[in-house]
PDB file of C-alpha atoms in Angstrom:
ATOM      1  CA  MET A 216     -58.763 -49.686  61.279  1.00  0.00           C
ATOM      2  CA  THR A 217     -59.621 -45.993  60.905  1.00  0.00           C
ATOM      3  CA  ASP A 218     -62.715 -44.384  62.410  1.00  0.00           C
ATOM      4  CA  ARG A 219     -64.119 -43.978  58.888  1.00  0.00           C
ATOM      5  CA  ALA A 220     -63.621 -47.681  58.174  1.00  0.00           C
ATOM      6  CA  THR A 221     -65.195 -48.620  61.490  1.00  0.00           C
ATOM      7  CA  THR A 222     -68.219 -46.491  60.632  1.00  0.00           C
ATOM      8  CA  ALA A 223     -68.434 -48.087  57.174  1.00  0.00           C
ATOM      9  CA  ILE A 224     -68.286 -51.635  58.516  1.00  0.00           C
ATOM     10  CA  ALA A 225     -70.889 -50.741  61.138  1.00  0.00           C
ATOM     11  CA  GLY A 226     -73.391 -50.078  58.358  1.00  0.00           C
ATOM     12  CA  ASP A 227     -72.901 -46.516  57.146  1.00  0.00           C
ATOM     13  CA  GLU A 228     -73.633 -47.081  53.456  1.00  0.00           C
ATOM     14  CA  PRO A 229     -72.142 -43.811  52.089  1.00  0.00           C
ATOM     15  CA  ALA A 230     -68.974 -44.377  54.127  1.00  0.00           C
ATOM     16  CA  PHE A 231     -68.795 -47.982  52.915  1.00  0.00           C
ATOM     17  CA  ALA A 232     -69.239 -46.879  49.300  1.00  0.00           C
ATOM     18  CA  GLU A 233     -66.478 -44.288  49.686  1.00  0.00           C
ATOM     19  CA  LEU A 234     -64.150 -46.872  51.204  1.00  0.00           C
ATOM     20  CA  THR A 235     -64.720 -49.478  48.499  1.00  0.00           C
ATOM     21  CA  GLN A 236     -64.530 -46.993  45.626  1.00  0.00           C
ATOM     22  CA  ARG A 237     -60.916 -46.250  46.553  1.00  0.00           C
ATOM     23  CA  HIS A 238     -60.081 -49.769  45.395  1.00  0.00           C
ATOM     24  CA  ARG A 239     -62.367 -49.938  42.352  1.00  0.00           C
ATOM     25  CA  ARG A 240     -59.777 -49.587  39.619  1.00  0.00           C
ATOM     26  CA  GLU A 241     -57.207 -51.987  41.021  1.00  0.00           C
ATOM     27  CA  LEU A 242     -59.952 -54.542  41.714  1.00  0.00           C
ATOM     28  CA  HIS A 243     -61.210 -54.075  38.166  1.00  0.00           C
ATOM     29  CA  VAL A 244     -57.726 -54.745  36.796  1.00  0.00           C
ATOM     30  CA  HIS A 245     -57.448 -57.794  39.070  1.00  0.00           C
ATOM     31  CA  CYS A 246     -60.720 -59.197  37.750  1.00  0.00           C
ATOM     32  CA  TYR A 247     -59.669 -58.351  34.203  1.00  0.00           C
ATOM     33  CA  ARG A 248     -56.481 -60.378  34.610  1.00  0.00           C
ATOM     34  CA  MET A 249     -58.569 -63.278  35.904  1.00  0.00           C
ATOM     35  CA  LEU A 250     -61.257 -63.066  33.207  1.00  0.00           C
ATOM     36  CA  ALA A 251     -59.558 -61.302  30.236  1.00  0.00           C
ATOM     37  CA  SER A 252     -62.771 -59.375  29.600  1.00  0.00           C
ATOM     38  CA  PHE A 253     -63.272 -55.690  30.428  1.00  0.00           C
ATOM     39  CA  ASP A 254     -67.053 -56.038  30.558  1.00  0.00           C
ATOM     40  CA  GLU A 255     -67.006 -59.157  32.733  1.00  0.00           C
ATOM     41  CA  ALA A 256     -64.499 -57.488  35.057  1.00  0.00           C
ATOM     42  CA  GLU A 257     -66.941 -54.598  35.485  1.00  0.00           C
ATOM     43  CA  ASP A 258     -69.723 -57.014  36.436  1.00  0.00           C
ATOM     44  CA  ALA A 259     -67.352 -58.834  38.803  1.00  0.00           C
ATOM     45  CA  VAL A 260     -66.428 -55.626  40.644  1.00  0.00           C
ATOM     46  CA  GLN A 261     -70.095 -54.731  41.085  1.00  0.00           C
ATOM     47  CA  GLU A 262     -70.751 -58.192  42.516  1.00  0.00           C
ATOM     48  CA  THR A 263     -67.681 -57.844  44.754  1.00  0.00           C
ATOM     49  CA  PHE A 264     -68.975 -54.649  46.318  1.00  0.00           C
ATOM     50  CA  LEU A 265     -72.426 -56.152  46.760  1.00  0.00           C
ATOM     51  CA  ARG A 266     -71.029 -59.229  48.507  1.00  0.00           C
ATOM     52  CA  ALA A 267     -68.747 -57.063  50.639  1.00  0.00           C
ATOM     53  CA  TRP A 268     -71.673 -54.953  51.832  1.00  0.00           C
ATOM     54  CA  ARG A 269     -73.773 -58.005  52.625  1.00  0.00           C
ATOM     55  CA  SER A 270     -70.957 -59.725  54.521  1.00  0.00           C
ATOM     56  CA  ARG A 271     -69.474 -56.665  56.239  1.00  0.00           C
ATOM     57  CA  ALA A 272     -70.360 -58.083  59.646  1.00  0.00           C
ATOM     58  CA  SER A 273     -67.887 -60.919  59.023  1.00  0.00           C
ATOM     59  CA  PHE A 274     -64.995 -58.518  58.394  1.00  0.00           C
ATOM     60  CA  ASP A 275     -62.143 -59.143  60.827  1.00  0.00           C
ATOM     61  CA  ALA A 276     -60.825 -55.840  62.165  1.00  0.00           C
ATOM     62  CA  GLY A 277     -57.351 -57.386  62.218  1.00  0.00           C
ATOM     63  CA  THR A 278     -57.489 -57.909  58.449  1.00  0.00           C
ATOM     64  CA  MET A 279     -56.514 -55.317  55.864  1.00  0.00           C
ATOM     65  CA  PHE A 280     -59.685 -54.021  54.166  1.00  0.00           C
ATOM     66  CA  ARG A 281     -57.950 -54.112  50.768  1.00  0.00           C
ATOM     67  CA  ALA A 282     -56.952 -57.758  51.199  1.00  0.00           C
ATOM     68  CA  TRP A 283     -60.496 -58.603  52.276  1.00  0.00           C
ATOM     69  CA  LEU A 284     -61.882 -57.029  49.083  1.00  0.00           C
ATOM     70  CA  TYR A 285     -59.328 -58.884  46.971  1.00  0.00           C
ATOM     71  CA  ARG A 286     -60.418 -62.173  48.533  1.00  0.00           C
ATOM     72  CA  ILE A 287     -64.057 -61.441  47.716  1.00  0.00           C
ATOM     73  CA  ALA A 288     -63.196 -60.321  44.180  1.00  0.00           C
ATOM     74  CA  THR A 289     -61.124 -63.454  43.602  1.00  0.00           C
ATOM     75  CA  ASN A 290     -63.985 -65.662  44.758  1.00  0.00           C
ATOM     76  CA  VAL A 291     -66.365 -63.788  42.447  1.00  0.00           C
ATOM     77  CA  CYS A 292     -64.019 -64.451  39.529  1.00  0.00           C
ATOM     78  CA  LEU A 293     -63.634 -68.104  40.476  1.00  0.00           C
ATOM     79  CA  ASP A 294     -67.436 -68.388  40.496  1.00  0.00           C
ATOM     80  CA  VAL A 295     -67.643 -66.740  37.067  1.00  0.00           C
ATOM     81  CA  LEU A 296     -65.034 -69.087  35.634  1.00  0.00           C
ATOM     82  CA  ARG A 297     -66.822 -72.077  37.151  1.00  0.00           C
ATOM     83  CA  VAL A 298     -70.088 -71.067  35.508  1.00  0.00           C
ATOM     84  CA  ARG A 299     -68.464 -70.192  32.160  1.00  0.00           C
ATOM     85  CA  SER A 300     -66.525 -73.502  32.042  1.00  0.00           C
ATOM     86  CA  ARG A 301     -64.089 -72.074  29.519  1.00  0.00           C
ATOM     87  CA  HIS A 302     -60.694 -73.227  30.770  1.00  0.00           C
ATOM     88  CA  LEU A 303     -58.388 -73.768  27.802  1.00  0.00           C
ATOM     89  CA  THR A 304     -55.982 -76.702  27.825  1.00  0.00           C
ATOM     90  CA  ALA A 305     -53.812 -75.153  25.120  1.00  0.00           C
ATOM     91  CA  MET A 306     -53.628 -71.869  23.254  1.00  0.00           C
ATOM     92  CA  ARG A 307     -51.815 -70.987  20.041  1.00  0.00           C
ATOM     93  CA  THR A 308     -53.412 -67.677  19.046  1.00  0.00           C
ATOM     94  CA  PHE A 309     -55.832 -65.079  20.380  1.00  0.00           C
ATOM     95  CA  ALA A 310     -58.412 -66.449  17.925  1.00  0.00           C
ATOM     96  CA  GLU A 311     -59.053 -69.162  20.509  1.00  0.00           C
ATOM     97  CA  ILE A 312     -60.104 -66.604  23.149  1.00  0.00           C
ATOM     98  CA  PRO A 313     -63.341 -65.007  21.899  1.00  0.00           C
ATOM     99  CA  TRP A 314     -63.958 -63.261  25.248  1.00  0.00           C
ATOM    100  CA  LEU A 315     -60.654 -61.328  25.102  1.00  0.00           C
ATOM    101  CA  GLN A 316     -61.070 -57.525  25.230  1.00  0.00           C
ATOM    102  CA  PRO A 317     -58.616 -54.596  25.364  1.00  0.00           C
ATOM    103  CA  TYR A 318     -58.030 -52.348  28.386  1.00  0.00           C
ATOM    104  CA  PRO A 319     -57.375 -48.594  27.968  1.00  0.00           C
ATOM    105  CA  ASP A 320     -54.081 -47.335  29.316  1.00  0.00           C
ATOM    106  CA  GLN A 321     -55.585 -44.182  30.782  1.00  0.00           C
ATOM    107  CA  LEU A 322     -57.564 -46.363  33.183  1.00  0.00           C
ATOM    108  CA  LEU A 323     -54.549 -48.554  33.961  1.00  0.00           C
ATOM    109  CA  ASP A 324     -52.739 -45.380  34.970  1.00  0.00           C
ATOM    110  CA  GLU A 325     -55.270 -44.894  37.765  1.00  0.00           C
ATOM    111  CA  VAL A 326     -53.688 -47.845  39.585  1.00  0.00           C
ATOM    112  CA  ALA A 327     -50.733 -46.332  41.414  1.00  0.00           C
ATOM    113  CA  PRO A 328     -49.554 -45.976  45.002  1.00  0.00           C
ATOM    114  CA  THR A 329     -51.082 -42.990  46.777  1.00  0.00           C
ATOM    115  CA  GLU A 330     -51.104 -41.688  50.330  1.00  0.00           C
ATOM    116  CA  ASP A 331     -54.426 -43.476  50.894  1.00  0.00           C
ATOM    117  CA  GLU A 332     -53.449 -46.641  48.987  1.00  0.00           C
ATOM    118  CA  PRO A 333     -49.665 -47.138  49.341  1.00  0.00           C
ATOM    119  CA  ASP A 334     -49.894 -50.862  48.500  1.00  0.00           C
ATOM    120  CA  ALA A 335     -51.362 -50.385  45.009  1.00  0.00           C
ATOM    121  CA  VAL A 336     -49.064 -51.842  42.325  1.00  0.00           C
ATOM    122  CA  VAL A 337     -48.381 -49.928  39.112  1.00  0.00           C
ATOM    123  CA  VAL A 338     -49.643 -51.901  36.102  1.00  0.00           C
ATOM    124  CA  GLU A 339     -46.619 -52.900  34.033  1.00  0.00           C
ATOM    125  CA  ARG A 340     -46.805 -54.060  30.415  1.00  0.00           C
ATOM    126  CA  GLU A 341     -45.474 -57.524  31.226  1.00  0.00           C
ATOM    127  CA  THR A 342     -48.517 -58.248  33.433  1.00  0.00           C
ATOM    128  CA  ILE A 343     -51.262 -56.764  31.255  1.00  0.00           C
ATOM    129  CA  GLU A 344     -50.228 -57.230  27.602  1.00  0.00           C
ATOM    130  CA  LEU A 345     -52.453 -59.467  25.515  1.00  0.00           C
ATOM    131  CA  ALA A 346     -49.929 -62.316  25.354  1.00  0.00           C
ATOM    132  CA  PHE A 347     -49.825 -62.504  29.161  1.00  0.00           C
ATOM    133  CA  LEU A 348     -53.628 -62.469  29.448  1.00  0.00           C
ATOM    134  CA  ALA A 349     -53.969 -65.128  26.759  1.00  0.00           C
ATOM    135  CA  ALA A 350     -51.461 -67.419  28.459  1.00  0.00           C
ATOM    136  CA  MET A 351     -53.316 -66.928  31.747  1.00  0.00           C
ATOM    137  CA  GLN A 352     -56.431 -68.416  30.178  1.00  0.00           C
ATOM    138  CA  VAL A 353     -54.725 -71.800  30.007  1.00  0.00           C
ATOM    139  CA  LEU A 354     -54.263 -71.903  33.779  1.00  0.00           C
ATOM    140  CA  PRO A 355     -56.864 -73.516  36.023  1.00  0.00           C
ATOM    141  CA  PRO A 356     -58.653 -70.721  37.922  1.00  0.00           C
ATOM    142  CA  ARG A 357     -56.988 -71.196  41.314  1.00  0.00           C
ATOM    143  CA  GLN A 358     -53.524 -71.377  39.759  1.00  0.00           C
ATOM    144  CA  ARG A 359     -54.383 -68.182  37.918  1.00  0.00           C
ATOM    145  CA  ALA A 360     -55.273 -66.474  41.181  1.00  0.00           C
ATOM    146  CA  ALA A 361     -52.112 -67.739  42.899  1.00  0.00           C
ATOM    147  CA  LEU A 362     -49.898 -66.449  40.094  1.00  0.00           C
ATOM    148  CA  ILE A 363     -51.513 -63.010  40.127  1.00  0.00           C
ATOM    149  CA  ALA A 364     -51.236 -62.692  43.896  1.00  0.00           C
ATOM    150  CA  ARG A 365     -47.614 -63.834  44.132  1.00  0.00           C
ATOM    151  CA  ASP A 366     -45.968 -62.713  40.878  1.00  0.00           C
ATOM    152  CA  VAL A 367     -48.058 -59.673  39.929  1.00  0.00           C
ATOM    153  CA  LEU A 368     -49.210 -58.166  43.228  1.00  0.00           C
ATOM    154  CA  GLY A 369     -46.160 -59.374  45.142  1.00  0.00           C
ATOM    155  CA  TRP A 370     -48.085 -60.886  48.041  1.00  0.00           C
ATOM    156  CA  PRO A 371     -46.258 -63.314  50.358  1.00  0.00           C
ATOM    157  CA  ALA A 372     -47.280 -66.969  50.417  1.00  0.00           C
ATOM    158  CA  SER A 373     -49.150 -66.605  53.707  1.00  0.00           C
ATOM    159  CA  GLU A 374     -51.397 -63.799  52.409  1.00  0.00           C
ATOM    160  CA  THR A 375     -51.954 -65.669  49.151  1.00  0.00           C
ATOM    161  CA  ALA A 376     -52.995 -68.740  51.095  1.00  0.00           C
ATOM    162  CA  THR A 377     -55.499 -66.623  53.023  1.00  0.00           C
ATOM    163  CA  LEU A 378     -56.750 -65.160  49.742  1.00  0.00           C
ATOM    164  CA  LEU A 379     -57.390 -68.645  48.356  1.00  0.00           C
ATOM    165  CA  GLU A 380     -58.518 -70.050  51.693  1.00  0.00           C
ATOM    166  CA  THR A 381     -55.983 -72.863  51.551  1.00  0.00           C
ATOM    167  CA  SER A 382     -52.599 -73.815  53.007  1.00  0.00           C
ATOM    168  CA  VAL A 383     -49.232 -72.237  52.208  1.00  0.00           C
ATOM    169  CA  ALA A 384     -48.016 -75.573  50.838  1.00  0.00           C
ATOM    170  CA  ALA A 385     -50.996 -75.849  48.496  1.00  0.00           C
ATOM    171  CA  THR A 386     -50.498 -72.243  47.401  1.00  0.00           C
ATOM    172  CA  ASN A 387     -46.822 -72.786  46.618  1.00  0.00           C
ATOM    173  CA  SER A 388     -47.660 -75.933  44.670  1.00  0.00           C
ATOM    174  CA  ALA A 389     -50.278 -74.081  42.615  1.00  0.00           C
ATOM    175  CA  LEU A 390     -47.806 -71.278  41.947  1.00  0.00           C
ATOM    176  CA  GLN A 391     -45.105 -73.666  40.732  1.00  0.00           C
ATOM    177  CA  ARG A 392     -47.499 -75.363  38.322  1.00  0.00           C
ATOM    178  CA  ALA A 393     -48.772 -71.995  37.106  1.00  0.00           C
ATOM    179  CA  ARG A 394     -45.262 -70.694  36.435  1.00  0.00           C
ATOM    180  CA  ALA A 395     -44.390 -73.830  34.480  1.00  0.00           C
ATOM    181  CA  THR A 396     -47.518 -73.574  32.342  1.00  0.00           C
ATOM    182  CA  MET A 397     -46.981 -69.866  31.686  1.00  0.00           C
ATOM    183  CA  GLY A 398     -43.435 -70.620  30.585  1.00  0.00           C
ATOM    184  CA  GLU A 399     -44.799 -73.089  28.040  1.00  0.00           C
ATOM    185  CA  HIS A 400     -47.370 -70.680  26.590  1.00  0.00           C
ATOM    186  CA  LEU A 401     -45.684 -67.283  26.655  1.00  0.00           C
ATOM    187  CA  PRO A 402     -43.861 -66.594  23.356  1.00  0.00           C
ATOM    188  CA  ALA A 403     -40.226 -67.676  23.395  1.00  0.00           C
ATOM    189  CA  LYS A 404     -39.012 -64.327  22.019  1.00  0.00           C
ATOM    190  CA  ARG A 405     -41.068 -62.218  24.401  1.00  0.00           C
ATOM    191  CA  SER A 406     -37.902 -60.698  25.849  1.00  0.00           C
ATOM    192  CA  GLU A 407     -37.139 -59.241  22.400  1.00  0.00           C
ATOM    193  CA  TRP A 408     -40.402 -57.324  22.252  1.00  0.00           C
ATOM    194  CA  SER A 409     -40.603 -53.597  22.924  1.00  0.00           C
ATOM    195  CA  ALA A 410     -39.634 -52.385  26.387  1.00  0.00           C
ATOM    196  CA  GLY A 411     -42.146 -51.909  29.169  1.00  0.00           C
ATOM    197  CA  SER A 412     -42.660 -48.184  28.562  1.00  0.00           C
ATOM    198  CA  PRO A 413     -43.883 -46.677  25.272  1.00  0.00           C
ATOM    199  CA  SER A 414     -40.868 -46.018  23.080  1.00  0.00           C
ATOM    200  CA  ASP A 415     -40.211 -43.442  20.381  1.00  0.00           C
ATOM    201  CA  GLU A 416     -40.026 -46.329  17.921  1.00  0.00           C
ATOM    202  CA  GLU A 417     -43.518 -47.500  18.877  1.00  0.00           C
ATOM    203  CA  ARG A 418     -44.944 -44.007  18.598  1.00  0.00           C
ATOM    204  CA  GLU A 419     -43.376 -43.571  15.172  1.00  0.00           C
ATOM    205  CA  LEU A 420     -44.655 -46.931  13.910  1.00  0.00           C
ATOM    206  CA  LEU A 421     -48.142 -46.125  15.177  1.00  0.00           C
ATOM    207  CA  LYS A 422     -47.994 -42.797  13.339  1.00  0.00           C
ATOM    208  CA  ARG A 423     -46.894 -44.521  10.125  1.00  0.00           C
ATOM    209  CA  PHE A 424     -49.591 -47.184  10.537  1.00  0.00           C
ATOM    210  CA  ILE A 425     -52.240 -44.473  10.849  1.00  0.00           C
ATOM    211  CA  ASP A 426     -50.866 -42.498   7.903  1.00  0.00           C
ATOM    212  CA  ALA A 427     -50.785 -45.541   5.610  1.00  0.00           C
ATOM    213  CA  HIS A 428     -54.374 -46.462   6.394  1.00  0.00           C
ATOM    214  CA  GLU A 429     -55.723 -42.941   5.975  1.00  0.00           C
ATOM    215  CA  ARG A 430     -54.001 -42.643   2.579  1.00  0.00           C
ATOM    216  CA  TYR A 431     -55.198 -46.127   1.502  1.00  0.00           C
ATOM    217  CA  ASP A 432     -51.532 -47.000   1.000  1.00  0.00           C
ATOM    218  CA  ALA A 433     -51.291 -50.779   1.365  1.00  0.00           C
ATOM    219  CA  PRO A 434     -47.593 -50.913   0.289  1.00  0.00           C
ATOM    220  CA  ALA A 435     -46.713 -48.426   3.052  1.00  0.00           C
ATOM    221  CA  ALA A 436     -48.589 -50.519   5.623  1.00  0.00           C
ATOM    222  CA  ILE A 437     -46.831 -53.669   4.419  1.00  0.00           C
ATOM    223  CA  ALA A 438     -43.434 -51.922   4.579  1.00  0.00           C
ATOM    224  CA  ILE A 439     -43.713 -51.553   8.374  1.00  0.00           C
ATOM    225  CA  SER A 440     -44.962 -55.128   8.887  1.00  0.00           C
ATOM    226  CA  ALA A 441     -43.025 -58.313   9.594  1.00  0.00           C
ATOM    227  CA  GLN A 442     -43.063 -61.019   6.931  1.00  0.00           C
ATOM    228  CA  ASP A 443     -44.741 -63.397   9.396  1.00  0.00           C
ATOM    229  CA  LEU A 444     -47.339 -60.814  10.483  1.00  0.00           C
ATOM    230  CA  ARG A 445     -50.297 -62.343  12.322  1.00  0.00           C
ATOM    231  CA  ILE A 446     -53.802 -60.896  12.602  1.00  0.00           C
ATOM    232  CA  THR A 447     -56.592 -62.154  14.864  1.00  0.00           C
ATOM    233  CA  MET A 448     -60.012 -60.650  15.507  1.00  0.00           C
ATOM    234  CA  PRO A 449     -61.630 -61.718  18.808  1.00  0.00           C
ATOM    235  CA  PRO A 450     -64.432 -62.674  19.254  1.00  0.00           C
ATOM    236  CA  PHE A 451     -64.251 -64.110  15.735  1.00  0.00           C
ATOM    237  CA  PRO A 452     -62.133 -67.230  15.128  1.00  0.00           C
ATOM    238  CA  TYR A 453     -60.275 -65.663  12.201  1.00  0.00           C
ATOM    239  CA  LEU A 454     -56.528 -66.129  11.895  1.00  0.00           C
ATOM    240  CA  PHE A 455     -54.418 -64.614   9.110  1.00  0.00           C
ATOM    241  CA  GLU A 456     -50.687 -65.269   8.955  1.00  0.00           C
ATOM    242  CA  GLY A 457     -47.955 -64.085   6.593  1.00  0.00           C
ATOM    243  CA  ILE A 458     -47.678 -60.911   4.589  1.00  0.00           C
ATOM    244  CA  ASP A 459     -48.418 -62.797   1.347  1.00  0.00           C
ATOM    245  CA  VAL A 460     -51.846 -63.700   2.721  1.00  0.00           C
ATOM    246  CA  ILE A 461     -52.541 -60.464   4.544  1.00  0.00           C
ATOM    247  CA  GLY A 462     -51.346 -58.032   1.842  1.00  0.00           C
ATOM    248  CA  PRO A 463     -54.242 -58.599  -0.600  1.00  0.00           C
ATOM    249  CA  LEU A 464     -56.757 -58.593   2.249  1.00  0.00           C
ATOM    250  CA  LEU A 465     -55.376 -55.292   3.521  1.00  0.00           C
ATOM    251  CA  ASP A 466     -55.606 -53.722   0.089  1.00  0.00           C
ATOM    252  CA  GLY A 467     -59.260 -54.739  -0.159  1.00  0.00           C
ATOM    253  CA  ALA A 468     -60.083 -53.506   3.346  1.00  0.00           C
ATOM    254  CA  LEU A 469     -58.601 -50.072   2.671  1.00  0.00           C
ATOM    255  CA  ARG A 470     -60.961 -49.709  -0.291  1.00  0.00           C
ATOM    256  CA  GLU A 471     -64.119 -50.278   1.768  1.00  0.00           C
ATOM    257  CA  GLY A 472     -64.515 -46.518   2.197  1.00  0.00           C
ATOM    258  CA  GLU A 473     -62.719 -43.536   3.726  1.00  0.00           C
ATOM    259  CA  TRP A 474     -60.717 -44.132   6.876  1.00  0.00           C
ATOM    260  CA  ARG A 475     -59.710 -41.876   9.741  1.00  0.00           C
ATOM    261  CA  LEU A 476     -57.649 -43.206  12.650  1.00  0.00           C
ATOM    262  CA  LEU A 477     -56.783 -41.962  16.127  1.00  0.00           C
ATOM    263  CA  GLY A 478     -53.780 -43.148  18.098  1.00  0.00           C
ATOM    264  CA  THR A 479     -54.306 -44.509  21.601  1.00  0.00           C
ATOM    265  CA  TRP A 480     -52.863 -47.185  23.902  1.00  0.00           C
ATOM    266  CA  ALA A 481     -54.360 -50.436  25.170  1.00  0.00           C
ATOM    267  CA  ASN A 482     -52.745 -52.966  27.485  1.00  0.00           C
ATOM    268  CA  ARG A 483     -49.589 -50.805  27.360  1.00  0.00           C
ATOM    269  CA  MET A 484     -49.437 -51.411  23.588  1.00  0.00           C
ATOM    270  CA  PRO A 485     -49.767 -48.935  20.683  1.00  0.00           C
ATOM    271  CA  THR A 486     -53.313 -48.981  19.314  1.00  0.00           C
ATOM    272  CA  ALA A 487     -55.132 -47.421  16.388  1.00  0.00           C
ATOM    273  CA  ALA A 488     -58.837 -46.594  16.706  1.00  0.00           C
ATOM    274  CA  SER A 489     -60.367 -46.684  13.225  1.00  0.00           C
ATOM    275  CA  TYR A 490     -63.383 -44.820  11.882  1.00  0.00           C
ATOM    276  CA  LEU A 491     -64.935 -45.730   8.529  1.00  0.00           C
ATOM    277  CA  ARG A 492     -67.129 -43.674   6.241  1.00  0.00           C
ATOM    278  CA  LYS A 493     -68.647 -46.066   3.757  1.00  0.00           C
ATOM    279  CA  ALA A 494     -69.874 -45.040   0.325  1.00  0.00           C
ATOM    280  CA  GLY A 495     -73.201 -43.221   0.666  1.00  0.00           C
ATOM    281  CA  ASP A 496     -72.656 -42.413   4.347  1.00  0.00           C
ATOM    282  CA  THR A 497     -71.970 -38.926   5.654  1.00  0.00           C
ATOM    283  CA  GLU A 498     -70.276 -39.842   8.943  1.00  0.00           C
ATOM    284  CA  PHE A 499     -67.026 -41.441  10.061  1.00  0.00           C
ATOM    285  CA  ARG A 500     -68.316 -44.137  12.423  1.00  0.00           C
ATOM    286  CA  ALA A 501     -66.373 -46.067  15.071  1.00  0.00           C
ATOM    287  CA  PHE A 502     -65.307 -49.329  13.433  1.00  0.00           C
ATOM    288  CA  LYS A 503     -62.439 -51.139  15.188  1.00  0.00           C
ATOM    289  CA  PHE A 504     -59.336 -51.116  17.351  1.00  0.00           C
ATOM    290  CA  ASP A 505     -56.017 -52.483  16.083  1.00  0.00           C
ATOM    291  CA  VAL A 506     -53.695 -53.321  18.976  1.00  0.00           C
ATOM    292  CA  LEU A 507     -50.127 -53.574  17.668  1.00  0.00           C
ATOM    293  CA  ARG A 508     -47.293 -55.719  18.923  1.00  0.00           C
ATOM    294  CA  ILE A 509     -43.945 -54.350  17.840  1.00  0.00           C
ATOM    295  CA  GLU A 510     -40.937 -56.619  17.438  1.00  0.00           C
ATOM    296  CA  ARG A 511     -37.559 -55.589  16.040  1.00  0.00           C
ATOM    297  CA  GLY A 512     -38.917 -52.358  14.642  1.00  0.00           C
ATOM    298  CA  LEU A 513     -41.837 -53.907  12.745  1.00  0.00           C
ATOM    299  CA  VAL A 514     -45.496 -54.630  13.389  1.00  0.00           C
ATOM    300  CA  ALA A 515     -45.395 -58.345  14.224  1.00  0.00           C
ATOM    301  CA  GLU A 516     -48.995 -58.855  15.319  1.00  0.00           C
ATOM    302  CA  ILE A 517     -52.302 -57.031  15.069  1.00  0.00           C
ATOM    303  CA  THR A 518     -55.204 -57.906  17.343  1.00  0.00           C
ATOM    304  CA  THR A 519     -58.408 -56.361  16.042  1.00  0.00           C
ATOM    305  CA  PHE A 520     -61.375 -55.652  18.301  1.00  0.00           C
ATOM    306  CA  GLY A 521     -64.791 -54.209  17.521  1.00  0.00           C
ATOM    307  CA  PRO A 522     -65.931 -50.691  18.489  1.00  0.00           C
ATOM    308  CA  GLU A 523     -67.892 -51.649  21.609  1.00  0.00           C
ATOM    309  CA  LEU A 524     -65.354 -50.103  24.025  1.00  0.00           C
ATOM    310  CA  PHE A 525     -64.736 -46.813  22.212  1.00  0.00           C
ATOM    311  CA  GLY A 526     -66.612 -44.967  24.964  1.00  0.00           C
ATOM    312  CA  VAL A 527     -64.480 -46.581  27.676  1.00  0.00           C
ATOM    313  CA  PHE A 528     -61.397 -45.320  25.822  1.00  0.00           C
ATOM    314  CA  GLY A 529     -62.868 -41.809  25.832  1.00  0.00           C
ATOM    315  CA  LEU A 530     -63.377 -41.911  22.054  1.00  0.00           C
ATOM    316  CA  PRO A 531     -66.458 -40.625  20.227  1.00  0.00           C
ATOM    317  CA  ALA A 532     -68.791 -42.906  18.266  1.00  0.00           C
ATOM    318  CA  ILE A 533     -68.759 -40.392  15.391  1.00  0.00           C
ATOM    319  CA  LEU A 534     -65.566 -38.611  14.350  1.00  0.00           C
ATOM    320  CA  GLU A 535     -65.687 -35.128  12.872  1.00  0.00           C
ATOM    321  CA  ASP A 536     -64.468 -34.964   9.289  1.00  0.00           C
ATOM    322  CA  ARG A 537     -60.901 -33.862   8.733  1.00  0.00           C
ATOM    323  CA  ALA A 538     -58.216 -34.212   6.094  1.00  0.00           C
ATOM    324  CA  PRO A 539     -56.077 -37.392   6.235  1.00  0.00           C
ATOM    325  CA  GLY A 540     -53.219 -36.886   8.647  1.00  0.00           C
ATOM    326  CA  GLY A 541     -55.022 -33.952  10.240  1.00  0.00           C
TER     327      GLY A 541
END
């Protein structure tokens, strides 16, 4: 343990705050994977740091400080899940997960190995996309934690057992059950989805999606959509499936007022941030996010979220007027 860490554990509050803040983003992502809610993950990280400060005297100098924080954060999440009592036994669509929220890519990019934090794991699409998070919600909490530690963070069984305060055998058993359940709930064609990094195809489809909406061109939006397009809108239980159903709804939505959209990325997926100026209003106001899943060159799924996290994405609540496509 470094001299700075020793000072922090001894009770130097500024030093302790500096030490914990180094791990804030990766702990936030960890809690987000556990809880599937950006806001709840933020609360969980705050509670983690509070518990860590209060229990600093119990820190074992032979333990990695990062692993110690992960153990506290995991226990915080397990407590949250116990109180919420919202373990799903099955999941067909995101409409069944009202607490699901998006995560901005620019914050995910903060999690990367550095000289100070060489063990940080880059956040890949396969472990943060909405389908993965949704499937995770079917797992019992401790299986969820075991899967994240072993298959996402790459921790060995012994460290995972320490994290969960259980035996290696129990950890391996939980991991096996978690993997089996995830295999049942992750989409069968997931391997055919877009690659892990943003592709030119995704960028082009996002551009066309934005252009169609700003020009109120429902046929153009339908042309880039799969016939079995699915739309969900957490936290609402709405589910729309099939272009025949969605087409008329889309046409009506585009006529609600004037639209302006900005391209962004959430959960490593192309995302459109929409602003609406309704009749009689003078401002384009933050309205919604549309997170797009691309499959075989078409928009296969749209997950729509409200505007509550626009600020977290670095987006304004009011968008300056501009010409469509500007």
